[in-house]
DNA sequence: CACTATTTAATTGCATGCAATTAATATACC
DNA sequence: GGTATATTAATTGCATGCAATTAAATAGTG
């Protein structure tokens, strides 16, 4: 009882290369892989790096606030932040409302910003990124993120 | 000793919203999250689903071949394929070259393709995806994947 | 004030991903 | 044939991510 034209459409729509999710999934994994050798000298993982990027913009924020900016929940952030604390990069302190934990960078954490300034440029080279392609992608992804 | 114009450039380049990697990382995670409720009725995870998408295009392939198509290595695939085997969706059999393990769909695995045909369309609705935005994104991502 | 609902971080359990190593098999080369 | 090399899956160890639950604290309400 398949109408042939509909079958054709769904058949094509099922192919791996037709899936936007798969292109996003692969692109995300591949670019994260490129960061690893650049971050390893600083003892950072990719997740640690993006947490620091967020904190370098604004720190002394709660775990909840940081989680909203990073799209991560406490199940991921709590152990990550404890590791970054153990590295001496940040402090975790309860606020006057004891439910809140405030994250603030240590001097070491602030200094690391300057030492890693070269990473964005290095990544562009190592991942062979076309800047115009990247600019367009970023714009489309931000549109995508707003609606999803 | 910072040249102000260079400092400004790198400062901007360090912001979370300027990172292509972060936009990819968030978009990928968010779209995968949207798949979960659609896949749960079939007992599938996202990774299991993309493995099946690949196998529905071509099965009776080695783990290595499947890994190249999915951008996954045996460390991820071996346990995943064992789970899909336990669900009765595929078989794993050594080839005449005993280093190779060939993956082939069972009847149940083939049947599941028809039962899940609705998922791509359902996802477009639930993730509120703009088709033109998606088409452009996919094209740019494929360019990106080719070069990285 | 007493009681309930809400908020926040932490914890638990499960499913990835990947790098590095291992084990088994096959190939290449002499 | 015999040995070194290469290939393939599997295993191990580590780092996420997320859903669901828990525990503690606060806010809201009568």
Tab-separated table of C-alpha atoms (C1' of nucleotides) in Angstrom:
chain	number	residue	atom	x	y	z
A	1	UNK	CA	0.000	0.000	0.000
A	2	UNK	CA	3.007	2.314	-0.296
A	3	UNK	CA	2.557	5.193	-2.600
A	4	UNK	CA	5.821	4.972	-4.550
A	5	UNK	CA	6.615	8.676	-4.441
A	6	UNK	CA	6.218	8.790	-0.677
A	7	UNK	CA	8.353	5.698	-0.270
A	8	UNK	CA	11.086	7.296	-2.311
A	9	UNK	CA	11.002	10.442	-0.208
A	10	UNK	CA	11.265	8.640	3.092
A	11	UNK	CA	13.940	6.292	1.734
A	12	UNK	CA	16.095	9.283	0.843
A	13	UNK	CA	15.220	10.955	4.141
A	14	UNK	CA	16.574	7.940	6.027
A	15	UNK	CA	20.065	8.077	4.586
A	16	UNK	CA	22.807	8.894	7.037
A	17	UNK	CA	24.134	11.711	4.860
A	18	UNK	CA	20.720	13.330	4.802
A	19	UNK	CA	20.529	13.633	8.581
A	20	UNK	CA	21.328	17.058	9.940
A	21	UNK	CA	21.826	15.462	13.350
A	22	UNK	CA	24.564	13.230	12.020
A	23	UNK	CA	26.418	16.094	10.329
A	24	UNK	CA	26.245	18.044	13.590
A	25	UNK	CA	27.274	15.056	15.658
A	26	UNK	CA	30.311	14.248	13.505
A	27	UNK	CA	31.381	17.876	13.089
A	28	UNK	CA	31.150	18.473	16.804
A	29	UNK	CA	33.161	15.379	17.683
A	30	UNK	CA	35.818	16.067	15.056
A	31	UNK	CA	36.401	19.670	16.057
A	32	UNK	CA	36.562	18.725	19.743
A	33	UNK	CA	39.193	16.139	18.847
A	34	UNK	CA	41.293	18.893	17.285
A	35	UNK	CA	41.292	20.811	20.557
A	36	UNK	CA	42.756	17.956	22.581
A	37	UNK	CA	46.435	18.339	21.669
A	38	UNK	CA	46.164	22.116	22.117
A	39	UNK	CA	44.648	21.773	25.604
A	40	UNK	CA	46.688	18.840	26.866
A	41	UNK	CA	49.749	21.020	27.740
A	42	UNK	CA	47.545	22.913	30.192
A	43	UNK	CA	45.987	19.771	31.675
A	44	UNK	CA	42.604	20.848	30.316
A	45	UNK	CA	39.855	18.842	28.678
A	46	UNK	CA	37.525	20.383	26.134
A	47	UNK	CA	34.736	20.685	28.689
A	48	UNK	CA	37.114	22.313	31.143
A	49	UNK	CA	38.186	24.747	28.424
A	50	UNK	CA	34.685	25.912	27.548
A	51	UNK	CA	33.893	26.281	31.247
A	52	UNK	CA	36.942	28.538	31.546
A	53	UNK	CA	35.937	30.488	28.435
A	54	UNK	CA	32.613	31.195	30.123
A	55	UNK	CA	34.286	32.153	33.405
A	56	UNK	CA	36.825	34.405	31.684
A	57	UNK	CA	33.876	36.397	30.381
A	58	UNK	CA	32.205	36.502	33.784
A	59	UNK	CA	32.991	34.654	36.968
A	60	UNK	CA	31.698	34.746	40.532
A	61	UNK	CA	28.556	33.108	39.214
A	62	UNK	CA	26.475	30.201	40.498
A	63	UNK	CA	26.659	26.680	39.148
A	64	UNK	CA	23.137	27.159	37.833
A	65	UNK	CA	24.081	30.301	35.914
A	66	UNK	CA	27.187	28.669	34.495
A	67	UNK	CA	25.160	25.628	33.524
A	68	UNK	CA	22.690	27.769	31.594
A	69	UNK	CA	25.488	29.440	29.672
A	70	UNK	CA	27.201	26.136	28.915
A	71	UNK	CA	24.049	24.054	28.378
A	72	UNK	CA	25.279	21.649	31.064
A	73	UNK	CA	23.578	20.459	34.237
A	74	UNK	CA	24.950	19.933	37.716
A	75	UNK	CA	25.482	16.244	37.001
A	76	UNK	CA	28.191	17.229	34.553
A	77	UNK	CA	29.332	20.480	36.111
A	78	UNK	CA	29.794	19.465	39.732
A	79	UNK	CA	32.528	16.892	39.077
A	80	UNK	CA	34.098	19.078	36.388
A	81	UNK	CA	34.277	22.122	38.647
A	82	UNK	CA	35.755	20.016	41.435
A	83	UNK	CA	38.536	18.965	39.074
A	84	UNK	CA	39.225	22.543	38.011
A	85	UNK	CA	39.256	23.489	41.688
A	86	UNK	CA	41.754	20.694	42.356
A	87	UNK	CA	43.917	22.171	39.569
A	88	UNK	CA	43.841	25.449	41.501
A	89	UNK	CA	42.051	27.327	38.731
A	90	UNK	CA	38.895	28.274	40.622
A	91	UNK	CA	37.172	28.382	43.990
A	92	UNK	CA	33.757	27.030	44.946
A	93	UNK	CA	32.044	28.848	47.796
A	94	UNK	CA	28.515	28.710	49.200
A	95	UNK	CA	26.650	32.002	49.105
A	96	UNK	CA	24.530	33.565	51.838
A	97	UNK	CA	21.747	31.524	50.308
A	98	UNK	CA	23.444	28.259	51.040
A	99	UNK	CA	21.830	26.510	48.144
A	100	UNK	CA	24.027	28.476	45.768
A	101	UNK	CA	27.641	27.645	45.037
A	102	UNK	CA	29.574	30.541	43.547
A	103	UNK	CA	32.439	29.865	41.186
A	104	UNK	CA	35.270	32.371	41.020
A	105	UNK	CA	38.596	32.189	39.247
A	106	UNK	CA	41.818	32.116	41.225
A	107	UNK	CA	44.811	34.181	40.109
A	108	UNK	CA	46.113	31.038	38.447
A	109	UNK	CA	42.811	30.657	36.626
A	110	UNK	CA	42.922	34.260	35.456
A	111	UNK	CA	46.541	33.974	34.342
A	112	UNK	CA	45.723	30.909	32.275
A	113	UNK	CA	43.579	33.103	30.048
A	114	UNK	CA	46.622	34.942	28.748
A	115	UNK	CA	48.635	31.764	28.335
A	116	UNK	CA	45.958	30.153	26.188
A	117	UNK	CA	45.192	33.141	23.989
A	118	UNK	CA	46.923	31.428	21.092
A	119	UNK	CA	44.525	28.459	21.052
A	120	UNK	CA	41.729	29.870	18.854
A	121	UNK	CA	44.213	30.774	16.133
A	122	UNK	CA	46.069	27.471	16.464
A	123	UNK	CA	42.838	25.575	16.141
A	124	UNK	CA	41.878	27.347	12.944
A	125	UNK	CA	45.167	26.181	11.474
A	126	UNK	CA	45.160	22.628	12.793
A	127	UNK	CA	41.536	22.024	11.841
A	128	UNK	CA	42.077	23.673	8.459
A	129	UNK	CA	39.064	25.904	8.972
A	130	UNK	CA	37.861	28.181	6.201
A	131	UNK	CA	36.970	31.430	7.939
A	132	UNK	CA	34.117	32.342	5.636
A	133	UNK	CA	32.622	28.862	5.927
A	134	UNK	CA	32.999	29.105	9.700
A	135	UNK	CA	31.339	32.513	9.874
A	136	UNK	CA	28.319	31.295	7.891
A	137	UNK	CA	28.113	28.098	9.915
A	138	UNK	CA	28.174	30.005	13.174
A	139	UNK	CA	25.376	32.275	12.037
A	140	UNK	CA	23.193	29.370	10.943
A	141	UNK	CA	23.925	27.426	14.114
A	142	UNK	CA	22.932	30.352	16.289
A	143	UNK	CA	19.646	30.586	14.380
A	144	UNK	CA	19.231	26.855	14.852
A	145	UNK	CA	19.990	27.019	18.585
A	146	UNK	CA	17.490	29.800	19.134
A	147	UNK	CA	14.616	27.782	17.707
A	148	UNK	CA	15.323	24.266	18.885
B	1	UNK	CA	53.151	45.490	26.101
B	2	UNK	CA	49.874	44.465	24.473
B	3	UNK	CA	49.132	46.142	21.218
B	4	UNK	CA	45.567	47.265	21.910
B	5	UNK	CA	44.144	46.261	18.535
B	6	UNK	CA	45.508	42.733	18.842
B	7	UNK	CA	44.221	42.432	22.370
B	8	UNK	CA	40.777	43.441	21.256
B	9	UNK	CA	40.782	40.871	18.490
B	10	UNK	CA	41.814	38.003	20.730
B	11	UNK	CA	39.460	39.119	23.502
B	12	UNK	CA	36.527	38.901	21.120
B	13	UNK	CA	37.873	35.656	19.691
B	14	UNK	CA	37.790	34.117	23.178
B	15	UNK	CA	34.102	34.663	23.810
B	16	UNK	CA	31.990	31.562	24.080
B	17	UNK	CA	29.533	32.790	21.465
B	18	UNK	CA	32.334	33.316	18.997
B	19	UNK	CA	33.463	29.688	19.128
B	20	UNK	CA	32.291	27.557	16.242
B	21	UNK	CA	33.110	24.502	18.331
B	22	UNK	CA	30.691	25.568	21.037
B	23	UNK	CA	27.851	26.210	18.587
B	24	UNK	CA	28.448	22.764	17.076
B	25	UNK	CA	28.717	21.123	20.482
B	26	UNK	CA	25.486	22.638	21.786
B	27	UNK	CA	23.538	22.104	18.564
B	28	UNK	CA	24.629	18.487	18.406
B	29	UNK	CA	23.687	17.788	22.009
B	30	UNK	CA	20.338	19.560	21.724
B	31	UNK	CA	19.240	17.775	18.571
B	32	UNK	CA	20.297	14.407	19.982
B	33	UNK	CA	18.182	15.154	23.053
B	34	UNK	CA	15.174	15.638	20.790
B	35	UNK	CA	15.613	12.148	19.361
B	36	UNK	CA	15.440	10.417	22.728
B	37	UNK	CA	11.650	10.374	23.249
B	38	UNK	CA	11.174	9.298	19.628
B	39	UNK	CA	13.602	6.385	19.971
B	40	UNK	CA	12.708	5.264	23.462
B	41	UNK	CA	9.581	3.323	22.334
B	42	UNK	CA	11.871	1.116	20.233
B	43	UNK	CA	14.457	0.662	22.991
B	44	UNK	CA	17.000	2.528	20.883
B	45	UNK	CA	19.578	5.103	21.867
B	46	UNK	CA	20.731	7.778	19.453
B	47	UNK	CA	23.954	5.914	18.722
B	48	UNK	CA	22.036	2.724	18.102
B	49	UNK	CA	19.742	4.599	15.724
B	50	UNK	CA	22.519	6.032	13.573
B	51	UNK	CA	24.171	2.603	13.473
B	52	UNK	CA	20.895	1.197	12.173
B	53	UNK	CA	20.532	4.026	9.648
B	54	UNK	CA	23.949	3.044	8.291
B	55	UNK	CA	23.062	-0.649	8.239
B	56	UNK	CA	19.700	-0.020	6.558
B	57	UNK	CA	21.646	1.534	3.701
B	58	UNK	CA	24.117	-1.344	3.565
B	59	UNK	CA	24.652	-4.218	5.937
B	60	UNK	CA	26.808	-7.349	5.961
B	61	UNK	CA	29.776	-5.062	6.522
B	62	UNK	CA	32.717	-5.256	8.884
B	63	UNK	CA	32.981	-3.339	12.136
B	64	UNK	CA	35.810	-1.369	10.576
B	65	UNK	CA	33.712	-0.352	7.578
B	66	UNK	CA	30.781	0.596	9.783
B	67	UNK	CA	33.124	2.555	12.021
B	68	UNK	CA	34.409	4.566	9.083
B	69	UNK	CA	30.899	5.431	7.984
B	70	UNK	CA	29.838	6.396	11.522
B	71	UNK	CA	33.111	8.032	12.594
B	72	UNK	CA	33.244	5.648	15.555
B	73	UNK	CA	35.951	3.225	16.626
B	74	UNK	CA	35.725	-0.315	17.935
B	75	UNK	CA	35.872	0.941	21.509
B	76	UNK	CA	32.456	2.476	20.989
B	77	UNK	CA	31.058	0.111	18.389
B	78	UNK	CA	31.837	-3.262	19.938
B	79	UNK	CA	29.687	-2.767	23.043
B	80	UNK	CA	26.988	-0.969	21.043
B	81	UNK	CA	26.756	-3.756	18.459
B	82	UNK	CA	26.595	-6.345	21.216
B	83	UNK	CA	23.606	-4.525	22.674
B	84	UNK	CA	21.852	-4.343	19.313
B	85	UNK	CA	22.614	-8.048	18.889
B	86	UNK	CA	21.078	-8.713	22.312
B	87	UNK	CA	17.970	-6.846	21.131
B	88	UNK	CA	17.812	-9.303	18.234
B	89	UNK	CA	18.327	-6.598	15.605
B	90	UNK	CA	21.578	-7.855	14.075
B	91	UNK	CA	24.071	-10.693	13.934
B	92	UNK	CA	27.825	-10.545	14.444
B	93	UNK	CA	29.795	-13.227	12.600
B	94	UNK	CA	33.500	-13.719	11.976
B	95	UNK	CA	34.453	-13.835	8.312
B	96	UNK	CA	36.824	-16.247	6.585
B	97	UNK	CA	39.495	-13.771	7.588
B	98	UNK	CA	38.845	-14.247	11.260
B	99	UNK	CA	39.990	-10.749	12.143
B	100	UNK	CA	36.831	-9.373	10.555
B	101	UNK	CA	33.445	-9.370	12.215
B	102	UNK	CA	30.568	-8.940	9.794
B	103	UNK	CA	27.415	-7.209	10.910
B	104	UNK	CA	24.149	-8.170	9.272
B	105	UNK	CA	20.596	-7.221	10.091
B	106	UNK	CA	18.119	-9.835	11.280
B	107	UNK	CA	14.559	-9.859	9.978
B	108	UNK	CA	13.600	-7.964	13.114
B	109	UNK	CA	16.286	-5.390	12.357
B	110	UNK	CA	15.035	-4.986	8.795
B	111	UNK	CA	11.432	-4.704	9.918
B	112	UNK	CA	12.314	-1.969	12.350
B	113	UNK	CA	13.238	0.258	9.418
B	114	UNK	CA	9.597	0.433	8.299
B	115	UNK	CA	8.351	0.967	11.831
B	116	UNK	CA	10.632	3.944	12.400
B	117	UNK	CA	10.070	5.652	9.052
B	118	UNK	CA	8.058	8.344	10.807
B	119	UNK	CA	10.963	9.494	12.977
B	120	UNK	CA	12.677	11.970	10.619
B	121	UNK	CA	9.419	13.839	10.089
B	122	UNK	CA	8.499	13.717	13.769
B	123	UNK	CA	11.887	15.108	14.681
B	124	UNK	CA	11.510	18.062	12.330
B	125	UNK	CA	8.302	18.935	14.152
B	126	UNK	CA	9.479	18.354	17.707
B	127	UNK	CA	12.759	20.213	17.174
B	128	UNK	CA	10.959	22.990	15.325
B	129	UNK	CA	13.404	22.753	12.439
B	130	UNK	CA	13.264	25.254	9.592
B	131	UNK	CA	13.816	23.186	6.464
B	132	UNK	CA	15.668	25.854	4.531
B	133	UNK	CA	17.933	26.587	7.505
B	134	UNK	CA	18.537	22.849	7.839
B	135	UNK	CA	19.379	22.432	4.153
B	136	UNK	CA	21.945	25.230	4.263
B	137	UNK	CA	23.408	23.960	7.511
B	138	UNK	CA	23.793	20.459	6.123
B	139	UNK	CA	25.594	21.759	3.049
B	140	UNK	CA	28.003	23.856	5.098
B	141	UNK	CA	28.615	21.033	7.556
B	142	UNK	CA	29.469	18.613	4.763
B	143	UNK	CA	31.971	21.149	3.414
B	144	UNK	CA	33.345	21.503	6.920
B	145	UNK	CA	33.602	17.729	7.450
B	146	UNK	CA	35.463	17.257	4.179
B	147	UNK	CA	38.219	19.641	5.179
B	148	UNK	CA	38.657	19.036	8.869
C	1	DC	C1'	4.574	30.282	63.206
C	2	DA	C1'	3.812	25.721	60.777
C	3	DC	C1'	3.558	23.498	56.566
C	4	DT	C1'	4.100	22.964	51.753
C	5	DA	C1'	6.261	23.938	47.500
C	6	DT	C1'	10.267	25.385	45.156
C	7	DT	C1'	15.029	25.893	44.261
C	8	DT	C1'	19.779	24.452	44.063
C	9	DA	C1'	23.714	21.348	44.030
C	10	DA	C1'	25.091	16.848	44.630
C	11	DT	C1'	24.655	11.985	43.771
C	12	DT	C1'	23.544	7.794	41.207
C	13	DG	C1'	23.033	4.972	37.240
C	14	DC	C1'	23.430	4.397	32.506
C	15	DA	C1'	25.260	5.244	27.784
C	16	DT	C1'	28.643	6.987	25.247
C	17	DG	C1'	33.448	8.305	22.992
C	18	DC	C1'	38.219	7.909	22.549
C	19	DA	C1'	43.201	6.800	23.316
C	20	DA	C1'	46.012	3.158	24.264
C	21	DT	C1'	46.819	-1.546	24.711
C	22	DT	C1'	46.081	-6.425	23.788
C	23	DA	C1'	45.194	-10.707	21.289
C	24	DA	C1'	44.409	-13.091	17.301
C	25	DT	C1'	45.017	-13.488	12.589
C	26	DA	C1'	46.886	-12.557	8.163
C	27	DT	C1'	50.424	-10.633	5.018
C	28	DA	C1'	55.049	-9.647	3.368
C	29	DC	C1'	59.443	-10.782	2.850
C	30	DC	C1'	63.421	-13.304	2.930
D	1	DG	C1'	58.806	-22.290	6.107
D	2	DG	C1'	59.773	-18.717	9.454
D	3	DT	C1'	59.911	-14.219	11.184
D	4	DA	C1'	58.698	-9.369	11.306
D	5	DT	C1'	54.935	-6.364	10.175
D	6	DA	C1'	50.262	-5.028	9.688
D	7	DT	C1'	45.408	-5.420	10.430
D	8	DT	C1'	41.211	-6.052	13.025
D	9	DA	C1'	38.241	-6.414	17.203
D	10	DA	C1'	38.132	-6.377	21.784
D	11	DT	C1'	39.407	-4.527	26.204
D	12	DT	C1'	40.720	-1.023	29.571
D	13	DG	C1'	40.785	3.416	31.657
D	14	DC	C1'	39.295	7.952	31.697
D	15	DA	C1'	36.112	11.867	30.821
D	16	DT	C1'	31.878	13.191	29.745
D	17	DG	C1'	26.470	13.986	29.499
D	18	DC	C1'	21.983	13.391	31.098
D	19	DA	C1'	17.788	11.733	33.582
D	20	DA	C1'	16.218	10.847	37.929
D	21	DT	C1'	16.646	11.145	42.678
D	22	DT	C1'	18.204	13.124	47.026
D	23	DA	C1'	19.270	16.524	50.564
D	24	DA	C1'	19.449	20.992	52.210
D	25	DA	C1'	17.837	25.482	52.250
D	26	DT	C1'	14.593	29.003	51.170
D	27	DA	C1'	10.194	31.033	49.772
D	28	DG	C1'	5.379	31.105	49.913
D	29	DT	C1'	1.005	30.656	52.260
D	30	DG	C1'	-2.530	30.515	55.452
